[in-house]
Amino acid sequence: MTLLMEKDILSEEESRFYIAETIMAVETVHSLNYIHRDLKPDNLLIGKDGHVKLSDFGLCKHVEIKPRQATVNEQLRKDLTGLDSYNNPNMNKQLLNRRIEYKRSRQLAFSTVGTPDYIAPEVFG
């Protein structure tokens, strides 16, 4: 959070780096069968070496996460292949089917958690 306050705006290269590091950190937590449930800028720390570290695991929940055959990067590449042809109805149908399949396999944590400043208003509805 201090980095954001000091710089105000991160360059595209810095943004990519920190987002990639955050994704890798979350993937590591998931590989241990936990979900963080309080991901926000305040809980992303930058170590002396410049790498992102997750903090505040007070709301973590242990869940049974089944390992995927593909890594996150491979799955993203696979899902995004052909998106430049967004007018193709067959491609849109394939992407919609993948999204429906993903939603069906999700497991709910059955609780609303997080910091009110970062929770979407419709969650409180």
PDB file of C-alpha atoms in Angstrom:
ATOM      1  CA  MET A   1       0.000   0.000   0.000  1.00  0.00           C
ATOM      2  CA  THR A   2       2.886   2.365   0.780  1.00  0.00           C
ATOM      3  CA  LEU A   3       4.259   1.826  -2.722  1.00  0.00           C
ATOM      4  CA  LEU A   4       0.927   2.927  -4.206  1.00  0.00           C
ATOM      5  CA  MET A   5       0.845   6.007  -1.991  1.00  0.00           C
ATOM      6  CA  GLU A   6       4.443   6.943  -2.871  1.00  0.00           C
ATOM      7  CA  LYS A   7       4.195   6.396  -6.627  1.00  0.00           C
ATOM      8  CA  ASP A   8       0.488   7.194  -7.091  1.00  0.00           C
ATOM      9  CA  ILE A   9       0.513   5.369 -10.451  1.00  0.00           C
ATOM     10  CA  LEU A  10       2.532   2.266 -11.290  1.00  0.00           C
ATOM     11  CA  SER A  11       3.948   1.795 -14.761  1.00  0.00           C
ATOM     12  CA  GLU A  12       2.478  -0.979 -16.886  1.00  0.00           C
ATOM     13  CA  GLU A  13       5.654  -3.026 -16.411  1.00  0.00           C
ATOM     14  CA  GLU A  14       5.527  -2.633 -12.611  1.00  0.00           C
ATOM     15  CA  SER A  15       1.821  -3.490 -12.581  1.00  0.00           C
ATOM     16  CA  ARG A  16       2.421  -6.670 -14.571  1.00  0.00           C
ATOM     17  CA  PHE A  17       5.235  -7.697 -12.241  1.00  0.00           C
ATOM     18  CA  TYR A  18       3.256  -7.176  -9.032  1.00  0.00           C
ATOM     19  CA  ILE A  19       0.100  -8.796 -10.414  1.00  0.00           C
ATOM     20  CA  ALA A  20       2.131 -11.831 -11.556  1.00  0.00           C
ATOM     21  CA  GLU A  21       3.779 -12.082  -8.135  1.00  0.00           C
ATOM     22  CA  THR A  22       0.378 -11.807  -6.436  1.00  0.00           C
ATOM     23  CA  ILE A  23      -1.062 -14.560  -8.625  1.00  0.00           C
ATOM     24  CA  MET A  24       1.889 -16.813  -7.804  1.00  0.00           C
ATOM     25  CA  ALA A  25       1.467 -16.120  -4.075  1.00  0.00           C
ATOM     26  CA  VAL A  26      -2.253 -16.934  -4.177  1.00  0.00           C
ATOM     27  CA  GLU A  27      -1.532 -20.066  -6.234  1.00  0.00           C
ATOM     28  CA  THR A  28       0.915 -21.174  -3.527  1.00  0.00           C
ATOM     29  CA  VAL A  29      -1.743 -20.731  -0.817  1.00  0.00           C
ATOM     30  CA  HIS A  30      -4.207 -22.702  -2.964  1.00  0.00           C
ATOM     31  CA  SER A  31      -1.665 -25.480  -3.461  1.00  0.00           C
ATOM     32  CA  LEU A  32      -1.706 -25.898   0.337  1.00  0.00           C
ATOM     33  CA  ASN A  33      -5.531 -26.278   0.185  1.00  0.00           C
ATOM     34  CA  TYR A  34      -6.305 -22.888   1.728  1.00  0.00           C
ATOM     35  CA  ILE A  35      -8.182 -19.853   0.465  1.00  0.00           C
ATOM     36  CA  HIS A  36      -7.058 -16.428   1.722  1.00  0.00           C
ATOM     37  CA  ARG A  37     -10.458 -14.633   1.709  1.00  0.00           C
ATOM     38  CA  ASP A  38      -9.017 -11.178   2.535  1.00  0.00           C
ATOM     39  CA  LEU A  39      -6.946 -10.237  -0.480  1.00  0.00           C
ATOM     40  CA  LYS A  40      -6.439  -6.460  -0.662  1.00  0.00           C
ATOM     41  CA  PRO A  41      -3.540  -4.027  -1.150  1.00  0.00           C
ATOM     42  CA  ASP A  42      -3.022  -3.738   2.626  1.00  0.00           C
ATOM     43  CA  ASN A  43      -2.269  -7.485   2.809  1.00  0.00           C
ATOM     44  CA  LEU A  44       0.301  -7.468  -0.001  1.00  0.00           C
ATOM     45  CA  LEU A  45       3.761  -6.687   1.336  1.00  0.00           C
ATOM     46  CA  ILE A  46       6.922  -6.095  -0.655  1.00  0.00           C
ATOM     47  CA  GLY A  47      10.033  -7.650   0.842  1.00  0.00           C
ATOM     48  CA  LYS A  48      13.559  -6.238   0.805  1.00  0.00           C
ATOM     49  CA  ASP A  49      14.206  -8.292  -2.307  1.00  0.00           C
ATOM     50  CA  GLY A  50      11.286  -6.583  -4.099  1.00  0.00           C
ATOM     51  CA  HIS A  51       9.025  -9.631  -4.180  1.00  0.00           C
ATOM     52  CA  VAL A  52       5.401  -9.737  -3.042  1.00  0.00           C
ATOM     53  CA  LYS A  53       4.538 -11.473   0.224  1.00  0.00           C
ATOM     54  CA  LEU A  54       1.011 -12.238   1.431  1.00  0.00           C
ATOM     55  CA  SER A  55       0.033 -11.323   4.981  1.00  0.00           C
ATOM     56  CA  ASP A  56      -2.955 -11.561   7.342  1.00  0.00           C
ATOM     57  CA  PHE A  57      -4.058 -15.163   7.160  1.00  0.00           C
ATOM     58  CA  GLY A  58      -6.644 -14.715   9.930  1.00  0.00           C
ATOM     59  CA  LEU A  59      -9.581 -15.356   7.576  1.00  0.00           C
ATOM     60  CA  CYS A  60      -7.977 -18.298   5.745  1.00  0.00           C
ATOM     61  CA  LYS A  61     -10.097 -21.372   5.328  1.00  0.00           C
ATOM     62  CA  HIS A  62      -8.972 -24.911   4.636  1.00  0.00           C
ATOM     63  CA  VAL A  63     -10.798 -26.437   1.682  1.00  0.00           C
ATOM     64  CA  GLU A  64     -10.255 -29.489  -0.455  1.00  0.00           C
ATOM     65  CA  ILE A  65      -8.856 -28.074  -3.691  1.00  0.00           C
ATOM     66  CA  LYS A  66      -8.426 -30.660  -6.402  1.00  0.00           C
ATOM     67  CA  PRO A  67      -5.216 -30.169  -8.380  1.00  0.00           C
ATOM     68  CA  ARG A  68      -5.589 -29.248 -12.023  1.00  0.00           C
ATOM     69  CA  GLN A  69      -3.740 -30.984 -14.751  1.00  0.00           C
ATOM     70  CA  ALA A  70      -2.683 -27.628 -16.183  1.00  0.00           C
ATOM     71  CA  THR A  71      -1.023 -24.798 -14.288  1.00  0.00           C
ATOM     72  CA  VAL A  72      -2.789 -21.454 -14.012  1.00  0.00           C
ATOM     73  CA  ASN A  73      -0.670 -19.969 -16.802  1.00  0.00           C
ATOM     74  CA  GLU A  74      -1.353 -22.881 -19.146  1.00  0.00           C
ATOM     75  CA  GLN A  75      -5.089 -22.694 -18.402  1.00  0.00           C
ATOM     76  CA  LEU A  76      -5.174 -18.933 -19.018  1.00  0.00           C
ATOM     77  CA  ARG A  77      -3.326 -19.331 -22.300  1.00  0.00           C
ATOM     78  CA  LYS A  78      -5.748 -22.065 -23.334  1.00  0.00           C
ATOM     79  CA  ASP A  79      -8.826 -20.018 -22.348  1.00  0.00           C
ATOM     80  CA  LEU A  80      -7.615 -16.849 -24.066  1.00  0.00           C
ATOM     81  CA  THR A  81      -6.561 -18.487 -27.329  1.00  0.00           C
ATOM     82  CA  GLY A  82      -8.615 -17.058 -30.148  1.00  0.00           C
ATOM     83  CA  LEU A  83     -10.168 -14.204 -28.193  1.00  0.00           C
ATOM     84  CA  ASP A  84      -9.154 -11.801 -30.948  1.00  0.00           C
ATOM     85  CA  SER A  85     -11.909 -13.376 -33.048  1.00  0.00           C
ATOM     86  CA  TYR A  86     -14.614 -12.302 -30.585  1.00  0.00           C
ATOM     87  CA  ASN A  87     -17.245 -12.044 -33.323  1.00  0.00           C
ATOM     88  CA  ASN A  88     -17.005 -15.777 -33.956  1.00  0.00           C
ATOM     89  CA  PRO A  89     -20.231 -17.272 -32.472  1.00  0.00           C
ATOM     90  CA  ASN A  90     -18.633 -20.707 -32.031  1.00  0.00           C
ATOM     91  CA  MET A  91     -15.782 -19.211 -29.986  1.00  0.00           C
ATOM     92  CA  ASN A  92     -18.231 -17.288 -27.782  1.00  0.00           C
ATOM     93  CA  LYS A  93     -20.226 -20.487 -27.181  1.00  0.00           C
ATOM     94  CA  GLN A  94     -17.042 -22.416 -26.271  1.00  0.00           C
ATOM     95  CA  LEU A  95     -15.976 -19.722 -23.801  1.00  0.00           C
ATOM     96  CA  LEU A  96     -19.453 -19.607 -22.258  1.00  0.00           C
ATOM     97  CA  ASN A  97     -19.430 -23.400 -21.826  1.00  0.00           C
ATOM     98  CA  ARG A  98     -16.021 -23.237 -20.119  1.00  0.00           C
ATOM     99  CA  ARG A  99     -17.279 -20.533 -17.785  1.00  0.00           C
ATOM    100  CA  ILE A 100     -20.396 -22.547 -16.884  1.00  0.00           C
ATOM    101  CA  GLU A 101     -18.239 -25.629 -16.290  1.00  0.00           C
ATOM    102  CA  TYR A 102     -15.948 -23.600 -14.011  1.00  0.00           C
ATOM    103  CA  LYS A 103     -18.849 -22.234 -11.950  1.00  0.00           C
ATOM    104  CA  ARG A 104     -20.232 -25.731 -11.427  1.00  0.00           C
ATOM    105  CA  SER A 105     -16.952 -27.002 -10.041  1.00  0.00           C
ATOM    106  CA  ARG A 106     -16.483 -24.134  -7.586  1.00  0.00           C
ATOM    107  CA  GLN A 107     -16.781 -24.795  -3.895  1.00  0.00           C
ATOM    108  CA  LEU A 108     -18.362 -22.149  -1.662  1.00  0.00           C
ATOM    109  CA  ALA A 109     -16.869 -21.043   1.633  1.00  0.00           C
ATOM    110  CA  PHE A 110     -20.408 -20.292   2.963  1.00  0.00           C
ATOM    111  CA  SER A 111     -19.504 -17.018   4.663  1.00  0.00           C
ATOM    112  CA  THR A 112     -19.061 -13.353   3.835  1.00  0.00           C
ATOM    113  CA  VAL A 113     -15.684 -12.118   4.991  1.00  0.00           C
ATOM    114  CA  GLY A 114     -13.332  -9.278   4.253  1.00  0.00           C
ATOM    115  CA  THR A 115     -12.869  -5.599   4.883  1.00  0.00           C
ATOM    116  CA  PRO A 116     -16.029  -3.516   4.253  1.00  0.00           C
ATOM    117  CA  ASP A 117     -14.075  -0.910   2.250  1.00  0.00           C
ATOM    118  CA  TYR A 118     -13.111  -3.591  -0.286  1.00  0.00           C
ATOM    119  CA  ILE A 119     -16.348  -5.591  -0.456  1.00  0.00           C
ATOM    120  CA  ALA A 120     -18.704  -4.971  -3.371  1.00  0.00           C
ATOM    121  CA  PRO A 121     -21.879  -3.150  -2.256  1.00  0.00           C
ATOM    122  CA  GLU A 122     -24.145  -5.860  -3.653  1.00  0.00           C
ATOM    123  CA  VAL A 123     -22.712  -8.343  -1.141  1.00  0.00           C
ATOM    124  CA  PHE A 124     -24.282  -6.328   1.681  1.00  0.00           C
ATOM    125  CA  GLY A 125     -27.687  -6.244  -0.105  1.00  0.00           C
TER     126      GLY A 125
END
